[in-house]
Coordinates of C-alpha atoms in Angstrom, one line a residue:
X1 CA 48.6 209.7 -1.1
X2 CA 47.2 206.7 -3.1
X3 CA 44.7 207.3 -5.9
X4 CA 42.3 204.4 -6.5
X5 CA 41.2 203.1 -9.8
X6 CA 38.6 200.4 -10.3
X7 CA 38.6 198.1 -13.4
X8 CA 35.7 195.9 -14.3
X9 CA 36.9 192.8 -16.2
X10 CA 40.1 190.8 -16.1
X11 CA 40.0 189.1 -19.5
X12 CA 42.9 190.3 -21.5
X13 CA 42.6 194.1 -21.5
X14 CA 42.0 194.4 -17.7
X15 CA 45.2 192.8 -16.5
X16 CA 47.4 194.5 -19.1
X17 CA 45.9 197.9 -18.2
X18 CA 46.3 197.3 -14.5
X19 CA 49.9 196.3 -15.0
X20 CA 50.6 199.5 -17.0
X21 CA 48.7 201.6 -14.4
X22 CA 50.7 199.9 -11.6
X23 CA 53.9 201.5 -12.9
X24 CA 52.5 204.6 -11.2
X25 CA 53.3 204.0 -7.5
X26 CA 50.7 206.4 -6.3
X27 CA 47.9 204.3 -7.9
X28 CA 46.0 201.5 -6.3
X29 CA 44.1 199.3 -8.8
X30 CA 41.2 197.1 -7.8
X31 CA 39.9 194.7 -10.5
X32 CA 36.6 192.8 -10.4
X33 CA 36.2 189.7 -12.6
X34 CA 33.0 187.8 -13.0
X35 CA 34.6 184.4 -13.6
X36 CA 36.8 182.3 -11.4
X37 CA 40.6 182.5 -11.6
X38 CA 41.6 180.8 -14.9
X39 CA 44.9 179.8 -13.4
X40 CA 43.0 177.4 -11.2
X41 CA 40.4 176.1 -13.6
X42 CA 40.4 175.5 -17.4
X43 CA 36.9 175.7 -18.8
X44 CA 36.4 176.2 -22.5
X45 CA 34.0 179.1 -23.0
X46 CA 33.4 178.7 -26.8
X47 CA 35.4 181.9 -27.5
X48 CA 38.3 181.5 -29.9
X49 CA 41.1 179.9 -28.0
X50 CA 43.8 181.1 -30.4
X51 CA 44.7 184.8 -30.9
X52 CA 47.1 186.5 -33.3
X53 CA 49.6 188.8 -31.7
X54 CA 51.4 191.4 -33.8
X55 CA 53.3 194.6 -33.5
X56 CA 50.8 196.8 -31.8
X57 CA 50.1 194.2 -29.1
X58 CA 53.8 193.5 -28.6
X59 CA 54.6 197.2 -28.3
X60 CA 52.0 197.5 -25.5
X61 CA 53.4 194.4 -23.7
X62 CA 56.9 195.8 -23.9
X63 CA 55.6 199.1 -22.5
X64 CA 54.2 197.1 -19.6
X65 CA 57.5 195.3 -19.1
X66 CA 55.7 192.0 -19.7
X67 CA 57.3 190.9 -23.0
X68 CA 60.4 188.8 -22.4
X69 CA 61.9 185.5 -23.4
X70 CA 59.4 183.5 -21.3
X71 CA 56.5 185.3 -23.0
X72 CA 58.1 184.8 -26.4
X73 CA 58.1 181.0 -25.7
X74 CA 54.3 181.1 -25.8
X75 CA 54.3 182.3 -29.4
X76 CA 54.3 180.5 -32.7
X77 CA 55.3 182.7 -35.7
X78 CA 53.1 182.5 -38.8
X79 CA 54.7 184.0 -41.9
X80 CA 51.7 184.0 -44.2
X81 CA 48.5 182.3 -45.3
X82 CA 48.4 178.7 -46.6
X83 CA 45.4 178.6 -49.0
X84 CA 43.7 175.3 -49.3
X85 CA 41.5 175.2 -52.4
X86 CA 38.4 173.0 -52.9
X87 CA 40.5 170.5 -54.8
X88 CA 42.9 170.0 -51.9
X89 CA 45.7 172.0 -53.4
X90 CA 47.6 174.4 -51.1
X91 CA 49.5 177.6 -52.0
X92 CA 51.4 180.0 -49.7
X93 CA 50.8 183.8 -49.7
X94 CA 53.3 185.7 -47.6
X95 CA 52.1 188.4 -45.2
X96 CA 54.8 190.8 -46.1
X97 CA 58.1 191.3 -47.9
X98 CA 60.4 191.5 -44.8
X99 CA 61.7 188.8 -42.6
X100 CA 60.1 190.5 -39.6
X101 CA 56.6 190.4 -41.2
X102 CA 54.9 187.7 -39.3
X103 CA 52.1 187.4 -36.8
X104 CA 52.1 185.1 -33.8
X105 CA 49.6 182.4 -32.7
X106 CA 49.1 182.4 -29.0
X107 CA 46.7 180.7 -26.6
X108 CA 44.1 183.0 -25.1
X109 CA 44.3 181.1 -21.8
X110 CA 48.1 181.2 -21.6
X111 CA 48.3 185.0 -22.3
X112 CA 45.5 185.6 -19.8
X113 CA 47.2 183.7 -17.1
X114 CA 50.5 185.4 -17.8
X115 CA 49.0 188.9 -17.7
X116 CA 47.2 188.1 -14.4
X117 CA 50.5 186.9 -12.9
X118 CA 52.3 190.0 -14.0
X119 CA 49.6 192.3 -12.7
X120 CA 49.4 190.7 -9.2
X121 CA 53.2 190.7 -8.8
X122 CA 53.3 194.5 -9.0
X123 CA 51.9 194.8 -5.5
X124 CA 49.3 197.6 -6.1
X125 CA 47.0 195.5 -8.2
X126 CA 44.2 193.4 -6.6
X127 CA 42.1 191.0 -8.7
X128 CA 38.8 189.9 -7.2
X129 CA 37.4 186.8 -8.8
X130 CA 33.9 185.4 -8.8
X131 CA 32.6 189.0 -8.6
X132 CA 30.0 189.5 -11.3
X133 CA 29.1 193.1 -11.4
X134 CA 25.5 193.3 -12.5
X135 CA 25.1 197.1 -12.6
X136 CA 27.2 200.2 -12.4
X137 CA 26.0 203.7 -11.4
X138 CA 28.7 206.2 -12.3
X139 CA 26.8 209.1 -10.8
X140 CA 27.4 207.6 -7.4
X141 CA 30.4 205.4 -8.2
X142 CA 28.5 202.3 -6.9
X143 CA 29.0 198.8 -8.2
X144 CA 26.2 196.4 -7.7
X145 CA 27.0 192.7 -7.2
X146 CA 24.7 189.8 -6.5
X147 CA 25.0 190.0 -2.7
X148 CA 26.6 193.4 -2.1
X149 CA 27.0 197.0 -3.2
X150 CA 30.5 198.5 -3.3
X151 CA 31.2 202.2 -3.3
X152 CA 34.2 202.4 -5.6
X153 CA 35.1 206.0 -4.6
X154 CA 37.3 206.2 -7.7
X155 CA 37.1 206.4 -11.5
X156 CA 35.7 203.2 -13.0
X157 CA 37.2 201.7 -16.2
X158 CA 35.1 199.1 -18.0
X159 CA 37.2 196.4 -19.6
X160 CA 34.3 194.0 -19.5
X161 CA 33.8 193.1 -23.2
X162 CA 31.3 193.8 -25.8
X163 CA 28.3 193.4 -23.4
X164 CA 29.9 195.9 -21.0
X165 CA 27.7 197.1 -18.2
X166 CA 30.0 200.2 -17.9
X167 CA 29.3 201.0 -21.6
X168 CA 25.6 200.6 -21.0
X169 CA 25.7 203.1 -18.1
X170 CA 27.9 205.6 -20.0
X171 CA 25.5 205.4 -23.0
X172 CA 22.5 205.9 -20.7
X173 CA 24.0 208.9 -19.0
X174 CA 25.1 210.4 -22.3
X175 CA 21.7 209.7 -23.9
X176 CA 23.3 207.7 -26.7
X177 CA 22.9 204.1 -28.0
X178 CA 25.6 201.5 -28.5
X179 CA 25.8 200.3 -32.2
X180 CA 26.1 196.6 -32.6
X181 CA 27.2 195.2 -36.0
X182 CA 26.0 191.7 -36.6
X183 CA 27.3 190.2 -39.8
X184 CA 24.9 187.2 -39.7
X185 CA 27.8 184.7 -39.6
X186 CA 28.8 182.6 -36.7
X187 CA 31.8 180.4 -35.8
X188 CA 32.6 177.1 -34.3
X189 CA 35.9 175.7 -32.9
X190 CA 37.2 172.3 -34.2
X191 CA 40.6 170.6 -33.6
X192 CA 43.3 169.1 -35.7
X193 CA 45.2 166.9 -33.2
X194 CA 48.9 166.1 -33.5
X195 CA 49.8 162.8 -35.2
X196 CA 52.8 160.8 -34.1
X197 CA 53.9 163.8 -32.0
X198 CA 54.1 166.0 -35.1
X199 CA 52.0 168.8 -36.6
X200 CA 49.8 167.6 -39.4
X201 CA 50.2 170.9 -41.3
X202 CA 52.9 173.6 -41.5
X203 CA 52.9 175.2 -38.1
X204 CA 54.4 178.5 -39.4
X205 CA 51.4 179.5 -41.5
X206 CA 47.8 180.5 -40.9
X207 CA 45.8 177.9 -42.9
X208 CA 42.7 179.0 -44.7
X209 CA 40.1 177.0 -46.6
X210 CA 38.3 179.9 -48.5
X211 CA 34.9 179.0 -50.0
X212 CA 33.5 182.4 -51.1
X213 CA 30.6 182.6 -48.7
X214 CA 32.3 180.8 -45.8
X215 CA 35.8 179.7 -44.7
X216 CA 37.7 177.6 -42.2
X217 CA 41.0 178.6 -40.7
X218 CA 43.6 176.8 -38.5
X219 CA 46.1 178.2 -36.1
X220 CA 49.0 176.2 -34.5
X221 CA 49.3 175.4 -30.8
X222 CA 52.4 174.5 -28.8
X223 CA 51.1 171.0 -28.3
X224 CA 51.4 170.4 -32.0
X225 CA 47.7 170.6 -32.6
X226 CA 45.8 173.2 -34.6
X227 CA 42.7 175.0 -33.5
X228 CA 40.3 175.3 -36.4
X229 CA 37.5 177.9 -36.7
X230 CA 34.7 177.4 -39.1
X231 CA 33.0 180.6 -40.2
X232 CA 29.6 180.6 -42.0
X233 CA 26.1 181.8 -42.0
X234 CA 24.1 181.3 -38.8
X235 CA 20.9 180.3 -40.8
X236 CA 19.9 179.7 -44.4
X237 CA 21.9 177.9 -47.2
X238 CA 25.3 176.6 -46.1
X239 CA 24.7 177.5 -42.4
X240 CA 25.1 176.1 -39.0
X241 CA 21.3 175.8 -38.8
X242 CA 21.3 173.4 -41.8
X243 CA 23.6 170.8 -40.2
X244 CA 21.4 168.9 -37.8
X245 CA 22.9 165.4 -37.8
X246 CA 26.0 163.4 -38.6
X247 CA 25.1 162.6 -42.2
X248 CA 24.5 166.3 -43.0
X249 CA 27.8 167.2 -41.4
X250 CA 29.9 164.7 -43.4
X251 CA 28.0 165.5 -46.6
X252 CA 28.8 169.2 -46.0
X253 CA 32.5 168.5 -45.3
X254 CA 32.9 166.1 -48.2
X255 CA 31.6 168.8 -50.5
X256 CA 33.5 171.9 -49.2
X257 CA 36.3 170.7 -47.0
X258 CA 37.1 167.2 -48.1
X259 CA 40.8 167.4 -47.5
X260 CA 40.2 168.4 -43.9
X261 CA 38.1 165.4 -42.9
X262 CA 41.1 163.1 -42.4
X263 CA 42.8 165.9 -40.3
X264 CA 39.9 166.4 -37.9
X265 CA 39.6 163.1 -36.2
X266 CA 36.9 164.3 -33.7
X267 CA 34.9 166.3 -36.2
X268 CA 31.5 165.0 -35.2
X269 CA 32.1 165.4 -31.5
X270 CA 33.5 168.9 -31.7
X271 CA 30.9 170.1 -34.1
X272 CA 27.9 169.0 -32.1
X273 CA 29.4 169.7 -28.6
X274 CA 31.3 172.9 -29.0
X275 CA 29.1 176.0 -28.8
X276 CA 28.4 178.2 -31.8
X277 CA 29.9 181.7 -31.2
X278 CA 28.5 185.0 -32.5
X279 CA 30.4 187.4 -34.6
X280 CA 29.5 190.9 -33.4
X281 CA 31.2 194.3 -33.8
X282 CA 30.5 197.2 -31.5
X283 CA 30.8 201.0 -31.8
X284 CA 30.2 202.9 -28.6
X285 CA 29.4 206.6 -29.3
X286 CA 30.8 208.0 -26.1
X287 CA 33.6 206.3 -24.2
X288 CA 33.6 208.4 -21.0
X289 CA 31.3 210.0 -18.4
X290 CA 32.8 213.1 -16.7
X291 CA 35.8 212.1 -14.5
X292 CA 33.9 209.0 -13.3
X293 CA 34.0 206.4 -16.0
X294 CA 35.8 205.2 -19.2
X295 CA 35.5 202.1 -21.4
X296 CA 38.4 200.5 -23.2
X297 CA 39.1 197.5 -25.4
X298 CA 36.1 195.5 -26.5
X299 CA 33.9 197.4 -24.1
X300 CA 34.4 200.4 -26.4
X301 CA 35.0 199.0 -29.8
X302 CA 34.7 195.2 -30.2
X303 CA 35.7 194.0 -33.7
X304 CA 35.3 190.8 -35.7
X305 CA 38.4 188.6 -35.9
X306 CA 39.3 188.8 -39.5
X307 CA 42.3 191.1 -39.2
X308 CA 43.6 189.4 -36.1
X309 CA 43.5 192.9 -34.4
X310 CA 40.9 192.5 -31.6
X311 CA 43.5 191.8 -28.9
X312 CA 46.1 194.0 -30.5
X313 CA 43.8 197.0 -30.7
X314 CA 42.8 196.6 -27.1
X315 CA 46.4 196.3 -26.0
X316 CA 47.2 199.4 -28.0
X317 CA 44.4 201.2 -26.1
X318 CA 46.2 200.3 -22.9
X319 CA 49.5 201.5 -24.3
X320 CA 48.1 204.9 -25.4
X321 CA 46.3 205.5 -22.1
X322 CA 49.4 204.5 -20.2
X323 CA 51.5 207.0 -22.2
X324 CA 49.0 209.8 -21.3
X325 CA 49.7 209.1 -17.6
X326 CA 53.5 208.6 -18.0
X327 CA 54.5 212.2 -17.0
X328 CA 51.7 212.8 -14.4
X329 CA 51.7 212.4 -10.7
X330 CA 48.3 214.1 -10.2
X331 CA 45.4 213.0 -12.3
X332 CA 42.7 215.1 -13.9
X333 CA 40.7 212.1 -15.0
X334 CA 38.1 214.0 -17.0
X335 CA 40.9 215.6 -19.1
X336 CA 42.7 212.2 -19.5
X337 CA 39.6 210.3 -20.4
X338 CA 38.5 213.0 -22.9
X339 CA 41.9 213.1 -24.6
X340 CA 42.1 209.3 -24.8
X341 CA 38.7 208.8 -26.2
X342 CA 38.8 211.7 -28.6
X343 CA 42.1 210.6 -30.2
X344 CA 41.4 206.9 -30.2
X345 CA 37.8 206.5 -31.3
X346 CA 38.3 207.1 -35.0
X347 CA 41.0 204.4 -35.1
X348 CA 38.8 202.0 -33.2
X349 CA 36.0 202.5 -35.7
X350 CA 38.4 202.1 -38.5
X351 CA 39.7 198.7 -37.4
X352 CA 36.1 197.4 -37.4
X353 CA 35.7 198.6 -41.0
X354 CA 39.0 197.0 -42.0
X355 CA 38.1 193.7 -40.3
X356 CA 34.8 193.5 -42.0
X357 CA 36.4 194.2 -45.3
X358 CA 39.1 191.5 -44.7
X359 CA 36.5 188.8 -44.2
X360 CA 35.8 189.0 -47.9
X361 CA 39.5 189.0 -48.6
X362 CA 40.1 185.8 -46.6
X363 CA 37.0 183.8 -47.7
X364 CA 37.0 184.9 -51.4
X365 CA 39.6 187.3 -52.7
X366 CA 42.6 185.1 -51.9
X367 CA 41.3 182.8 -54.6
X368 CA 41.3 185.4 -57.3
X369 CA 44.2 186.1 -59.7
X370 CA 43.9 189.8 -59.6
X371 CA 44.1 189.9 -55.8
X372 CA 47.2 187.8 -55.9
X373 CA 48.7 190.1 -58.5
X374 CA 47.9 193.2 -56.4
X375 CA 49.5 191.6 -53.4
X376 CA 52.7 190.9 -55.3
X377 CA 52.8 194.3 -56.9
X378 CA 52.2 196.0 -53.5
X379 CA 55.4 194.4 -52.3
X380 CA 57.3 195.6 -55.4
X381 CA 56.0 199.2 -54.9
X382 CA 56.9 199.0 -51.2
X383 CA 60.5 198.1 -52.2
X384 CA 60.7 200.8 -54.8
X385 CA 58.9 203.5 -52.8
X386 CA 59.3 202.5 -49.1
X387 CA 58.4 205.8 -47.6
X388 CA 55.2 206.3 -49.5
X389 CA 53.7 203.0 -50.5
X390 CA 53.2 200.5 -47.6
X391 CA 50.8 197.6 -48.2
X392 CA 47.6 197.8 -46.2
X393 CA 48.2 194.5 -44.3
X394 CA 51.7 195.7 -43.4
X395 CA 50.3 199.0 -42.1
X396 CA 47.8 197.3 -39.9
X397 CA 49.8 194.4 -38.6
X398 CA 53.5 195.4 -38.7
X399 CA 53.5 199.2 -38.0
X400 CA 51.9 201.6 -35.5
X401 CA 50.4 203.7 -38.2
X402 CA 46.9 204.7 -36.9
X403 CA 44.2 202.4 -38.1
X404 CA 42.2 205.4 -39.6
X405 CA 45.3 206.5 -41.6
X406 CA 45.8 202.9 -42.8
X407 CA 42.2 202.7 -43.9
X408 CA 42.4 205.9 -45.9
X409 CA 45.8 205.2 -47.4
X410 CA 44.6 201.7 -48.2
X411 CA 41.8 203.0 -50.4
X412 CA 44.2 205.2 -52.3
X413 CA 46.7 202.4 -52.8
X414 CA 43.9 200.1 -54.0
X415 CA 43.2 202.7 -56.7
X416 CA 46.9 202.8 -57.7
X417 CA 47.2 199.0 -57.8
X418 CA 44.1 198.7 -59.9
X419 CA 45.3 201.3 -62.3
X420 CA 48.8 199.8 -62.8
X421 CA 47.5 196.2 -63.2
X422 CA 44.8 197.3 -65.7
X423 CA 47.6 198.9 -67.7
X424 CA 49.7 195.7 -67.8
X425 CA 47.7 192.8 -66.4
X426 CA 50.2 190.0 -67.2
X427 CA 53.6 191.3 -66.2
X428 CA 54.6 192.6 -62.8
X429 CA 58.3 192.6 -63.3
X430 CA 58.2 195.4 -65.9
X431 CA 55.3 197.3 -64.4
X432 CA 55.0 201.0 -65.5
X433 CA 57.3 202.5 -62.9
X434 CA 57.1 206.1 -64.2
X435 CA 53.3 205.9 -63.9
X436 CA 53.5 204.3 -60.5
X437 CA 55.8 207.1 -59.3
X438 CA 53.5 209.8 -60.7
X439 CA 50.4 208.3 -59.0
X440 CA 52.2 207.6 -55.7
X441 CA 53.8 211.0 -55.3
X442 CA 50.5 212.7 -56.3
X443 CA 48.2 210.9 -53.9
X444 CA 50.4 209.6 -51.1
X445 CA 52.4 211.7 -48.7
X446 CA 55.6 210.4 -47.1
X447 CA 55.0 208.3 -44.0
X448 CA 57.0 206.5 -41.4
X449 CA 56.6 202.7 -41.5
X450 CA 57.4 202.3 -37.8

């Protein structure tokens, strides 16, 4: 007998989750997507069109049997940050101390199209496009669309983003409120086109123009262009609100991003025609309602993009939920939803905290001598104490260590790094190894770096 599952949303999380669920032959998955099929149209939504794929996301894709040579061809490896200072000088800061320590630039559209193809090929996944669900009632399992009402007669999973109608209904039924985190900064997409059929910057790095209270980044595309994202205040000094005409735009770029002007040939057009996107995090207090509803991905825990973990965290959700179902042929949905949300929520909250912290690192700390020293020393300590000291960025991006564990260990490691550097601020080669060993073995337990 077939068991039905209804998923709202077919952005990135929805099709991956449906692909993973489709491995269970006794499940029938119906997906409702508000937009048209992105494989037939290509409309730019203003959302970031580049994403960073790392280990957690790759592990989930492998679990879904999606990650293969064809999928790998969509990826461009980035081995570190190329820091462009205000004088036009560039310096490279590696992400890690191992050859496998790199993240991958990938097109949002390409990965979305690929995941939809994979889901539909399974046979028991049905994606319904142009079906904007305006309201959900989990007490009756009813879905309300513009011109029809559908009785889902099955558990409903919300993968419908940070403005999730499923999250709203779960919060209403649980008498809780969703917590939105607005950092008062926004973003806008710009483009560095290819020149003479070549990249204008190193394609194997994430480029950052850090300017303390704002920054611009650039990620490579397969067509040899770069997608730039300018992050700054929505209003006030040095804000999107301030730049109202071409003269103000060029004055601003000449002052803060002078070396980028020659790279962005369509600066004026992109700035005034591309939408300004919001940067909002979300914490949903309760992720489930009885055996009837669950939220996952951004619908449960949207984060800001400064750790490149939004997609990876959502994909890891799918992986974890899929593992809970692996050995089951009958489904106690309330038990499954409870176990998933109980175990996952603390990690989802932690990646938002980590991402908010990393915005300061990217726009400011990367310029500071002590931060660079700590990064280099963290690699030395990892080489000397590999089972105890793992750099925070490595834990988040290159391992499956829970985000909450990474957050707590990161705080301890920051204390250790500060202590060691304050003892010997100018020499890392001959750092106080006995003191490091004492601190590390006292405060950090052994941990797997897988």
